[in-house]
Coordinates of C-alpha atoms in Angstrom, one line a residue:
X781 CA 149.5 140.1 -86.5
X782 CA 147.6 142.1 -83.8
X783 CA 144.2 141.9 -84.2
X784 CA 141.1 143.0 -83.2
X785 CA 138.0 140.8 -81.7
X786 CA 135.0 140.6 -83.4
X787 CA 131.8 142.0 -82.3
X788 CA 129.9 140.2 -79.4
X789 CA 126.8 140.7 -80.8
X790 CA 128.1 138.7 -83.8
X791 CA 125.9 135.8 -84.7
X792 CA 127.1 132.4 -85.7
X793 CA 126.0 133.0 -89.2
X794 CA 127.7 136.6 -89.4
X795 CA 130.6 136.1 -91.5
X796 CA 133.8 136.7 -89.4
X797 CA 136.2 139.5 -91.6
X798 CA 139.7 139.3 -89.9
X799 CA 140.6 142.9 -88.2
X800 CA 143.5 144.2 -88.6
X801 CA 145.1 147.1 -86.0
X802 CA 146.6 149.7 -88.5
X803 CA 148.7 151.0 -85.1
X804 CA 150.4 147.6 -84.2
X805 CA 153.7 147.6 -84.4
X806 CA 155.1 144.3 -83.8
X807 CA 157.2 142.2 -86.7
X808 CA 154.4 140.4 -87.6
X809 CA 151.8 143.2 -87.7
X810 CA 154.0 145.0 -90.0
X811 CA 154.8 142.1 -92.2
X812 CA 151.1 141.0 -92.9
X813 CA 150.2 144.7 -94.2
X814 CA 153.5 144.5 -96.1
X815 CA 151.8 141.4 -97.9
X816 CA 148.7 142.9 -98.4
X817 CA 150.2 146.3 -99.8
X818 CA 152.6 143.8 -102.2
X819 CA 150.0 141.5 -103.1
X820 CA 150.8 141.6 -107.0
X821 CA 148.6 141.0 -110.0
X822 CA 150.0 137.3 -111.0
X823 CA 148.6 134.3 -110.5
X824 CA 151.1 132.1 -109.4
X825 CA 153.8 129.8 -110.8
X826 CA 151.0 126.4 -111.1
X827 CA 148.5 128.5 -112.9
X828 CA 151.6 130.2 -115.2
X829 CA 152.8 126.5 -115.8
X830 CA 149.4 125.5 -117.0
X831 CA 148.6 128.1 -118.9
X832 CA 151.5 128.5 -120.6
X833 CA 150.7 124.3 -121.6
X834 CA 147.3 125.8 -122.8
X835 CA 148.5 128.4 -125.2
X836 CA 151.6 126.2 -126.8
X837 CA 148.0 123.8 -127.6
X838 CA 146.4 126.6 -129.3
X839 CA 149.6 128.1 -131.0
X840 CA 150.2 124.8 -132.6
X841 CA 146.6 123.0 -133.3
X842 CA 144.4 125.8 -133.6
X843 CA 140.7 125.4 -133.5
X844 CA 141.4 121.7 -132.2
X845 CA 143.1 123.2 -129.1
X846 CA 140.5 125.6 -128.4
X847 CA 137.2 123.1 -128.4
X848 CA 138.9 120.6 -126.6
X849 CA 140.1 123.3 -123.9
X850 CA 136.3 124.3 -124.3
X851 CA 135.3 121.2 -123.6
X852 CA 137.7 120.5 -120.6
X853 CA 137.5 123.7 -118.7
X854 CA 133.8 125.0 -119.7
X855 CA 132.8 127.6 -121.9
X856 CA 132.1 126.4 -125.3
X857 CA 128.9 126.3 -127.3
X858 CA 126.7 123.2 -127.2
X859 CA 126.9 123.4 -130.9
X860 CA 131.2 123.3 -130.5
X861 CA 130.6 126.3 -132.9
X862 CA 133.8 129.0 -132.0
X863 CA 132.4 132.1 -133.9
X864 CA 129.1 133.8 -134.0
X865 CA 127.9 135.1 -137.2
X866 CA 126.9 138.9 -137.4
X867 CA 123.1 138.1 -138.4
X868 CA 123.3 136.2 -134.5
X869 CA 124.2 139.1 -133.1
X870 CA 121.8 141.5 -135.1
X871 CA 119.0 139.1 -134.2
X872 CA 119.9 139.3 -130.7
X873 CA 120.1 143.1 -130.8
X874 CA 116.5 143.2 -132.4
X875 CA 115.0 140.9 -129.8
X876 CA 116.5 142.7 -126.7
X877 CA 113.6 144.0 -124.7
X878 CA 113.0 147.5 -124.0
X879 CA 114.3 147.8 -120.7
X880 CA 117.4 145.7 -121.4
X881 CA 117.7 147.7 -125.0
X882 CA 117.6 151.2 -123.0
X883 CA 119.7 150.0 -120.5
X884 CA 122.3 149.1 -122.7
X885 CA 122.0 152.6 -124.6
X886 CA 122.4 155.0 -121.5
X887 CA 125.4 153.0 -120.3
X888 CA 127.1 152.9 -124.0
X889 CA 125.8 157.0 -124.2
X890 CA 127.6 157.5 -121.2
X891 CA 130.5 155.3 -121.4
X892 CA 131.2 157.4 -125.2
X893 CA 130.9 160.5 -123.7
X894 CA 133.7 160.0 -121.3
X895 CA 135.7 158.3 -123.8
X896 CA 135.8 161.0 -126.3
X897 CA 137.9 163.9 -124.4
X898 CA 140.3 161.0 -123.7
X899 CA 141.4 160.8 -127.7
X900 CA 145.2 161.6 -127.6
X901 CA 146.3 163.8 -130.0
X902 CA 149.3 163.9 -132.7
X903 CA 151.6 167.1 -131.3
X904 CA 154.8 168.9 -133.2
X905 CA 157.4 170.5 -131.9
X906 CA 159.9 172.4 -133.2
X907 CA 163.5 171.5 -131.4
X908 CA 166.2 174.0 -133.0
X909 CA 165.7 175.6 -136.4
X910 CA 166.0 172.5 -139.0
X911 CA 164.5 170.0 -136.4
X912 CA 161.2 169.2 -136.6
X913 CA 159.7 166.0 -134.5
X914 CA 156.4 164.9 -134.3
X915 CA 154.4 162.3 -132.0
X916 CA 151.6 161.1 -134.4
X917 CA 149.0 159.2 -132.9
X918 CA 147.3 156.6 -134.5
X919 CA 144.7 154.1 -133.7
X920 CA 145.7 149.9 -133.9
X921 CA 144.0 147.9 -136.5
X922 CA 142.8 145.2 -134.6
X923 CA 142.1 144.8 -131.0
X924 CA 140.4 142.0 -129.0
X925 CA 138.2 142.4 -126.0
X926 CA 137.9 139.9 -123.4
X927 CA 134.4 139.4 -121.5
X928 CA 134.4 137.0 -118.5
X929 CA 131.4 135.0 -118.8
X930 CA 130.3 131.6 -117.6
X931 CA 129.2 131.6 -114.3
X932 CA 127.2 135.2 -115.1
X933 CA 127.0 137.0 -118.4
X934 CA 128.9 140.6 -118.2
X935 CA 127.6 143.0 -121.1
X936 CA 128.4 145.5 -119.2
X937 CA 132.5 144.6 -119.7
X938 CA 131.6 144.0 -123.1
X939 CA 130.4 148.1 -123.4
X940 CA 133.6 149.4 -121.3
X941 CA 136.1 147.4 -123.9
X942 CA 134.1 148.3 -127.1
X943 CA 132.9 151.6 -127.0
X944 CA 137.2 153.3 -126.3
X945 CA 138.1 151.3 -129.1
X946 CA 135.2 152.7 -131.5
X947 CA 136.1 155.9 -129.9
X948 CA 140.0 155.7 -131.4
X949 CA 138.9 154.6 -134.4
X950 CA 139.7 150.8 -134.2
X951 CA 139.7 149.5 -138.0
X952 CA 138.6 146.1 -136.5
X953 CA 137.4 144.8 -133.0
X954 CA 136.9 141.3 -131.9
X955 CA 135.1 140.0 -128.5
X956 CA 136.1 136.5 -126.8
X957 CA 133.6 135.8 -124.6
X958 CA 132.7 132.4 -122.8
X959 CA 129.3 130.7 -122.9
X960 CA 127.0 129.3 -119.5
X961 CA 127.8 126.0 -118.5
X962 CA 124.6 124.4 -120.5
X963 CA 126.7 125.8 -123.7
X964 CA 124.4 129.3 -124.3
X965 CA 126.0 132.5 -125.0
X966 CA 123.5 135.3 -123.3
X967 CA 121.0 136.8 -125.3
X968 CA 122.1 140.5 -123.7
X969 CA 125.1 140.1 -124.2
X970 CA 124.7 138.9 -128.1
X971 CA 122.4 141.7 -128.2
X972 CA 125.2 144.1 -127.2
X973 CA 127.6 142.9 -129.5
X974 CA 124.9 143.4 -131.9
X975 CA 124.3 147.0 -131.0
X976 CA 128.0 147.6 -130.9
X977 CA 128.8 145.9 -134.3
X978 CA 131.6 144.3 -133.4
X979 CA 133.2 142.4 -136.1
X980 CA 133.0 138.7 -134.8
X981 CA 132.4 136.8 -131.7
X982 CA 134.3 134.2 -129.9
X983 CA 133.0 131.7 -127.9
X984 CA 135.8 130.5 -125.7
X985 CA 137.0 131.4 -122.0
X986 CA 140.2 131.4 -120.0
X987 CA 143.9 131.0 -121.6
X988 CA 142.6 129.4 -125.1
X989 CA 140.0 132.4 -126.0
X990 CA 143.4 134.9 -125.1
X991 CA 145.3 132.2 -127.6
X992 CA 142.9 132.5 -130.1
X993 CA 143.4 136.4 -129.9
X994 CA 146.9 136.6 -129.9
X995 CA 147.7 133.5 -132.8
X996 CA 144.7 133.6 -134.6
X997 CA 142.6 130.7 -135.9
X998 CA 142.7 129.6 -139.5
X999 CA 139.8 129.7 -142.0
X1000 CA 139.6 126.2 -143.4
X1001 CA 139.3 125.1 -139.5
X1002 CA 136.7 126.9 -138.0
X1003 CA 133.7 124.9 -139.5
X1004 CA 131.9 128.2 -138.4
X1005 CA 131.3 130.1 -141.9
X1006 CA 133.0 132.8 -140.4
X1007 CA 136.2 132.9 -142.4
X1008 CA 139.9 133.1 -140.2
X1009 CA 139.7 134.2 -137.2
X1010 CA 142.9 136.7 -137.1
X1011 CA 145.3 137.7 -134.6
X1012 CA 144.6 140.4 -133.0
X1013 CA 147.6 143.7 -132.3
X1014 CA 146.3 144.1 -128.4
X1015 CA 144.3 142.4 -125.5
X1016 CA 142.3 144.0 -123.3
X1017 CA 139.4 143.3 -120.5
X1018 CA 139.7 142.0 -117.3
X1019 CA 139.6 137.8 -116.3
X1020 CA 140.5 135.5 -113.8
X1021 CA 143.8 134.5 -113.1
X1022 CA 144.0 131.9 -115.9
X1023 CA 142.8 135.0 -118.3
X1024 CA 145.2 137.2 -116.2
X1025 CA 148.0 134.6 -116.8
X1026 CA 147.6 134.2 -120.1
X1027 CA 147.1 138.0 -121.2
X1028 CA 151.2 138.2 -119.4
X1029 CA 152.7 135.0 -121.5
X1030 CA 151.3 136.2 -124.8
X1031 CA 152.7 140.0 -123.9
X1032 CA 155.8 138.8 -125.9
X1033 CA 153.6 138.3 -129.3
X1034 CA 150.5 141.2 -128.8
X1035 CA 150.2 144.2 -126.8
X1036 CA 148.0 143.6 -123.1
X1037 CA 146.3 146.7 -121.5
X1038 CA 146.8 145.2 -117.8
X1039 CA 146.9 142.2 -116.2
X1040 CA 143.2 143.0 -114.5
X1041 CA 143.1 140.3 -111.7
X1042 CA 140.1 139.4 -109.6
X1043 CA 138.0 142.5 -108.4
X1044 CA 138.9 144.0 -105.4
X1045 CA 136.9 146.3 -103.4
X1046 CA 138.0 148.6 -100.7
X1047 CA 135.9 151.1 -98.5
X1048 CA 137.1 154.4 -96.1
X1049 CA 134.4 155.2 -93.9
X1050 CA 134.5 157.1 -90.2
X1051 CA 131.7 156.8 -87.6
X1052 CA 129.5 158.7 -89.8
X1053 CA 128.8 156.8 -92.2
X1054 CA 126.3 154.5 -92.3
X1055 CA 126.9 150.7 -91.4
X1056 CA 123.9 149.8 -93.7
X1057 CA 125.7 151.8 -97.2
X1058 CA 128.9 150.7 -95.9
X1059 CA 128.3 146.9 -95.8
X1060 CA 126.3 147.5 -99.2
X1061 CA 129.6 149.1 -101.2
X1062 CA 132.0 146.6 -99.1
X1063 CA 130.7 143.2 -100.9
X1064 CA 129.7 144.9 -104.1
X1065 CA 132.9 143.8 -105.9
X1066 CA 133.4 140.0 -103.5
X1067 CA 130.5 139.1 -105.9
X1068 CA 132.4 138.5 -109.0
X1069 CA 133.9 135.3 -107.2
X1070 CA 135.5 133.8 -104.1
X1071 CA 139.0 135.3 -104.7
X1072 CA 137.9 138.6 -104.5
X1073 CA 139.2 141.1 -101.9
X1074 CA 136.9 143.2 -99.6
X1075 CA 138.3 145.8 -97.0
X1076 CA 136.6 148.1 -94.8
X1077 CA 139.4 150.9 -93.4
X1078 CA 137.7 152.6 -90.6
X1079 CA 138.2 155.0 -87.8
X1080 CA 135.6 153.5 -85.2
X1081 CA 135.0 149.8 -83.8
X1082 CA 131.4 151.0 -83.7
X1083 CA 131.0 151.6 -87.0
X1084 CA 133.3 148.1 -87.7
X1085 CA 131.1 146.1 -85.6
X1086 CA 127.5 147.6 -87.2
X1087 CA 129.0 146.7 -90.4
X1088 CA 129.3 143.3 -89.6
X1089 CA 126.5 143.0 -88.0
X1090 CA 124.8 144.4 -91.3
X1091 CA 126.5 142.2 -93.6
X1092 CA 125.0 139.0 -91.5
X1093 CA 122.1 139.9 -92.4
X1094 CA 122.6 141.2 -96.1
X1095 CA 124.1 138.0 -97.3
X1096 CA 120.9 135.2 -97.5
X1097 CA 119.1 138.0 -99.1
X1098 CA 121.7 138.2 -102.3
X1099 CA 121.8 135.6 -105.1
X1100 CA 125.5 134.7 -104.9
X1101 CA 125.5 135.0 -101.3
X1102 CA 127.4 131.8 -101.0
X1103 CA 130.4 133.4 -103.2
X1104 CA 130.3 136.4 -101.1
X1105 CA 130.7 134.5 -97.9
X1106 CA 133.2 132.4 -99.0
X1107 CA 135.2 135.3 -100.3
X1108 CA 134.6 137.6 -97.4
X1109 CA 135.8 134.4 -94.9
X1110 CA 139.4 134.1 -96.6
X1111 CA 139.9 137.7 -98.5
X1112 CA 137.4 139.8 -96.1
X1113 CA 139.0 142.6 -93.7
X1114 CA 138.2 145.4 -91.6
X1115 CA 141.5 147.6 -90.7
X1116 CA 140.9 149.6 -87.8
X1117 CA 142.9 152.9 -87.9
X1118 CA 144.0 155.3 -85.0
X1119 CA 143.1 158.8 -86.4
X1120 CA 142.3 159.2 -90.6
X1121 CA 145.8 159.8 -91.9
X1122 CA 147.0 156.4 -90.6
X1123 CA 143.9 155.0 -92.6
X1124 CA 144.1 157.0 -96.0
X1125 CA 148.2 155.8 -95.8
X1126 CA 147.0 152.2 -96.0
X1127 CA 144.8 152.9 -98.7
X1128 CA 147.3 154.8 -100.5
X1129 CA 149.7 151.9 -99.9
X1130 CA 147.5 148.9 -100.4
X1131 CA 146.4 150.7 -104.1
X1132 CA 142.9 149.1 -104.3
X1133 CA 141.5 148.8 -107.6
X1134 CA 138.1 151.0 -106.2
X1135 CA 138.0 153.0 -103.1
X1136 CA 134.4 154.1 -101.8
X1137 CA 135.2 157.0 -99.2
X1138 CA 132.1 157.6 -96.7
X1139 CA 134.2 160.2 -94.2
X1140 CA 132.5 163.3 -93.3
X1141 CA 135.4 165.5 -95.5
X1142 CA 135.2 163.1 -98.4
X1143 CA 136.5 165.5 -101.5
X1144 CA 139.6 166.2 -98.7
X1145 CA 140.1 162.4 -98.4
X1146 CA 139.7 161.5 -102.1
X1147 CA 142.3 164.3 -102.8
X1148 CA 144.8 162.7 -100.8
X1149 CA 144.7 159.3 -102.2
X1150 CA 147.5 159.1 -104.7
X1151 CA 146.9 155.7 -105.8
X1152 CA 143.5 154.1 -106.4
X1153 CA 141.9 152.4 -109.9
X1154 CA 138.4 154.6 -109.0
X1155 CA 137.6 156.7 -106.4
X1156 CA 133.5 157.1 -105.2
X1157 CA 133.5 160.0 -103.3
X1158 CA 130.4 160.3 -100.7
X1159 CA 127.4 158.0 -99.5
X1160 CA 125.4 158.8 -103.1
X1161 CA 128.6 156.9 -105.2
X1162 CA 128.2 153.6 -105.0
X1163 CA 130.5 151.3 -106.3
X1164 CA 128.6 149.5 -109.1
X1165 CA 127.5 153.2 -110.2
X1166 CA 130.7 152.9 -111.7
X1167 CA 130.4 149.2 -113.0
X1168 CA 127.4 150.1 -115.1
X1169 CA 126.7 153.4 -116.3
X1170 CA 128.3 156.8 -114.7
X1171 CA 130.6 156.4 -117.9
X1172 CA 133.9 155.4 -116.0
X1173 CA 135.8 152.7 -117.2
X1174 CA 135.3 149.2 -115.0
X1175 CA 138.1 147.8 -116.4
X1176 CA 140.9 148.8 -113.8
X1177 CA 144.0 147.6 -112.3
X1178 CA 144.3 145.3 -109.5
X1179 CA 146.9 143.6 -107.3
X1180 CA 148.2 147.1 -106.4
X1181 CA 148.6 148.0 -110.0
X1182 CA 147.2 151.3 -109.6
X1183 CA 150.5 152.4 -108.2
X1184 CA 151.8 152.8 -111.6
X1185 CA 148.6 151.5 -114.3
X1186 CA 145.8 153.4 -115.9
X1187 CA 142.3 152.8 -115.7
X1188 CA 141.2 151.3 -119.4
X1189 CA 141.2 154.4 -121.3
X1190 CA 141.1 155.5 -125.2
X1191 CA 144.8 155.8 -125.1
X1192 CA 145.2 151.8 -125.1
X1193 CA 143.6 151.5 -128.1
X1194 CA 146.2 153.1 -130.1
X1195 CA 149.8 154.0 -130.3
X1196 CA 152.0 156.8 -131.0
X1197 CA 154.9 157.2 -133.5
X1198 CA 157.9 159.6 -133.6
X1199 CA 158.2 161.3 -137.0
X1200 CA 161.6 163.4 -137.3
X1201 CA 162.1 165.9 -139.8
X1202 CA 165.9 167.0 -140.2
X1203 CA 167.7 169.7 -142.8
X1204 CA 170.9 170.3 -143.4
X1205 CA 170.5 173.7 -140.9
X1206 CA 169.3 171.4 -138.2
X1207 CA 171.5 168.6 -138.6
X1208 CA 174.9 171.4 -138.8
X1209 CA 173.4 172.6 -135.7
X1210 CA 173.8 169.0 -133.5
X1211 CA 176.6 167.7 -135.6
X1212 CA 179.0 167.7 -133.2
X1213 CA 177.0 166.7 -130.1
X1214 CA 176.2 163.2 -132.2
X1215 CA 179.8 162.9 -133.5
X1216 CA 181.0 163.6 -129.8
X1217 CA 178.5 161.1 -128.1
X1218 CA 178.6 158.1 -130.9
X1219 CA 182.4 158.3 -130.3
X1220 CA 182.7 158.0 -126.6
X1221 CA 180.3 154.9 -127.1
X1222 CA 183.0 153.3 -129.9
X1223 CA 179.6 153.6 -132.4
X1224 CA 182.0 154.9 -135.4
X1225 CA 179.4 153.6 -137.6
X1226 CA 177.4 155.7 -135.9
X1227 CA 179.6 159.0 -135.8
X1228 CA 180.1 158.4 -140.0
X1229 CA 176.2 158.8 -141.1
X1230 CA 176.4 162.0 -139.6
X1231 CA 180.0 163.1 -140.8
X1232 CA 179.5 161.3 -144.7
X1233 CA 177.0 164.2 -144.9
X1234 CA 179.1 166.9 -145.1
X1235 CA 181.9 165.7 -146.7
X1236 CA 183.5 168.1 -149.4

């Protein structure tokens, strides 16, 4: 593809982010942003294979299956304990400090109070005298959260699952939830379970926790104390592409929100904005781990270059600056665009699961994007705002998902039923559109439970 040099000025040690010329025209230039654009939320066929090897384990051996996956891949409890019992968690809740204690209260207070006008609501209508129908809305009975873990503890997933499913009225919900790699589940994020009062813990990562959801684990097995471990009716929560795999194969058996992929972060900025915010919001989300996406869409070189520059000298200051640069080398962009349409029709048609817009016009530019998991409009919106406590869901799709999937929301905590009330008015009144229709299909049977009615 056509690309765009670097910046001079860049230092050895500046991490080089490919450019791409949004205005090229040549085969090539077109077909690399056709693969970005159609990137797709599945792992691919190896991690599928494997995974699907995984969850036949855990369908057919249970708790065996799930240590010794635990044990293989990471994220088990020293102990080799799976569940954690409710007193844990309450002890954990009672020993978070203050500051963690009212962090986790203003981002659950908020997180609830977006939730809540989301609740979907059972509607009637009234067809034709004599038809009735209703779409009745009613919350599942059992759902099960996924909260990525290991490498860094994520409370703050742990909130965005929970709290929409309290919100619908879940009769029962469930966490999976892997511990460090010296075997410890977080205190915070026992605490939050705790303050949350979720109904049981599991201590498991990648395709065996999502087994464990979907089958179930049986009570004499668990050695835990905990009783069975049930299946669960839906999974939701974002993973890495063994979690993401898994979540599609067991779509057959439970209901998945999304296949959330690895995060992806995308920025819109013109030669306003500034390079120091910009480079700031760009690796925000490259910090969950070396696969992630990070794309700065810009208007101005200057700006692209400055950024760089900037994110040079960002990086050894940041704790997981080593995942950042190693994600930034392989998944890192900057798209330089002609004029600002050209550069919101990327972002419209690479989806990205959040969008910062820094652009001097930035409501104008958010209201032109059609397809974005969350939008931060302006320089005071940063990215991990969102993450952690302006009350939007982080849980969002990825791989160009937002093209056609919600952000997690209330409504994937329940489902709707159609309830159809018919009297003998009504049913007189469509008789012979149903007779008519089931007979052009050859459905006699069909055509007779209407007919058998009004019979003499």
């Amino acid at each position: 593809m056509t690309t765009v040099p670097a910046s001079p000025a860049a230092t050895a040690s500046t991490p080089r982010l490919r450019r791409l010329d949004l205005s090229a025209t040549d085969p090539a230039a077109v077909a690399e942003r056709m693969a970005l654009c159609r990137r797709g939320a599945s792992p691919d066929e190896g991690v599928r294979s494997a995974t699907r090897a995984i969850l036949d384990d855990v369908r057919a051996r249970g708790v065996a299956a799930v240590r010794e996956a635990n044990a293989k891949f990471g994220g088990g409890r020293a102990n080799g304990l799976l569940l954690v019992e409710r007193a844990e968690m309450s002890a954990a809740r009672d020993a978070l400090s203050r500051d963690d204690r009212s962090a986790l209260d203003q981002a659950i207070a908020n997180v609830r109070r977006f939730a809540e006008p989301q609740l979907p609501a059972t509607t009637r209508t009234s067809i034709v005298e004599g038809i009735e129908i209703e779409r009745r809305w009613r919350p599942l009975d059992r759902v099960g959260c996924y909260v990525p873990g290991g490498s860094a503890p994520y409370p703050s997933s742990l909130v965005m699952t929970v709290v929409p499913a309290q919100v619908a009225d879940v009769r029962s919900i469930v966490i999976a939830s892997p511990a460090s790699a010296d075997g410890v589940v977080h205190p915070v994020l026992l605490g939050a379970a705790g303050l949350l009062e979720v109904d049981a813990l599991l201590v498991a990562g990648g395709a065996q926790a999502i087994g464990a959801l979907a089958f179930g684990l049986s009570a004499d097995a668990t050695g835990d104390g905990g009783g069975a471990f049930a299946p669960v009716d839906r999974i939701v929560g974002p993973g890495n592409a063994w979690v993401t795999a898994a979540k599609l194969e067991v779509a057959g058996f439970v209901g998945i929100d999304l296949p959330a992929g690895p995060s992806e972060g995308m920025v819109l900025a013109d030669d306003g904005a500034d390079p120091v915010l910009v480079a700031a919001d760009l690796v925000t989300q490259a910090e969950h781990g070396p696969d992630s996406p990070a794309i700065l869409v810009t208007t101005s070189r200057t700006l692209a270059d400055a950024v760089e520059a900037e994110i040079g000298r960002l990086l050894p200051r940041l704790e997981r600056g080593e995942i950042l640069a190693r994600a930034l080398a392989v998944h890192g962009r900057i798209a330089i665009a002609p004029d600002l349409a050209t550069a919101i029709a990327f972002v419209d048609a690479y989806a990205p699961e959040h969008l910062s817009i820094d652009v001097r016009d930035p409501e104008a530019a958010a209201d032109a994007i059609r397809n974005a998991g969350s939008i931060f409009v302006g320089p005071w919106a940063p990215e991990s705002a969102g993450d952690y406590a302006t009350g939007a869901n982080h849980v969002l799709p990825t791989g160009g998902l937002a093209r056609a999937c919600n952000p997690l929301g209330v409504e994937a905590f329940g489902r709707f039923s159609q309830v159809q009330r018919v009297d003998e008015h009504g049913l007189a009144a469509i008789r012979t559109t149903v007779e008519r229709l089931a007979t052009v299909e050859g459905l006699t049977a069909h055509r007779n439970a209407i007919s058998a009615r009004f019979r003499e």
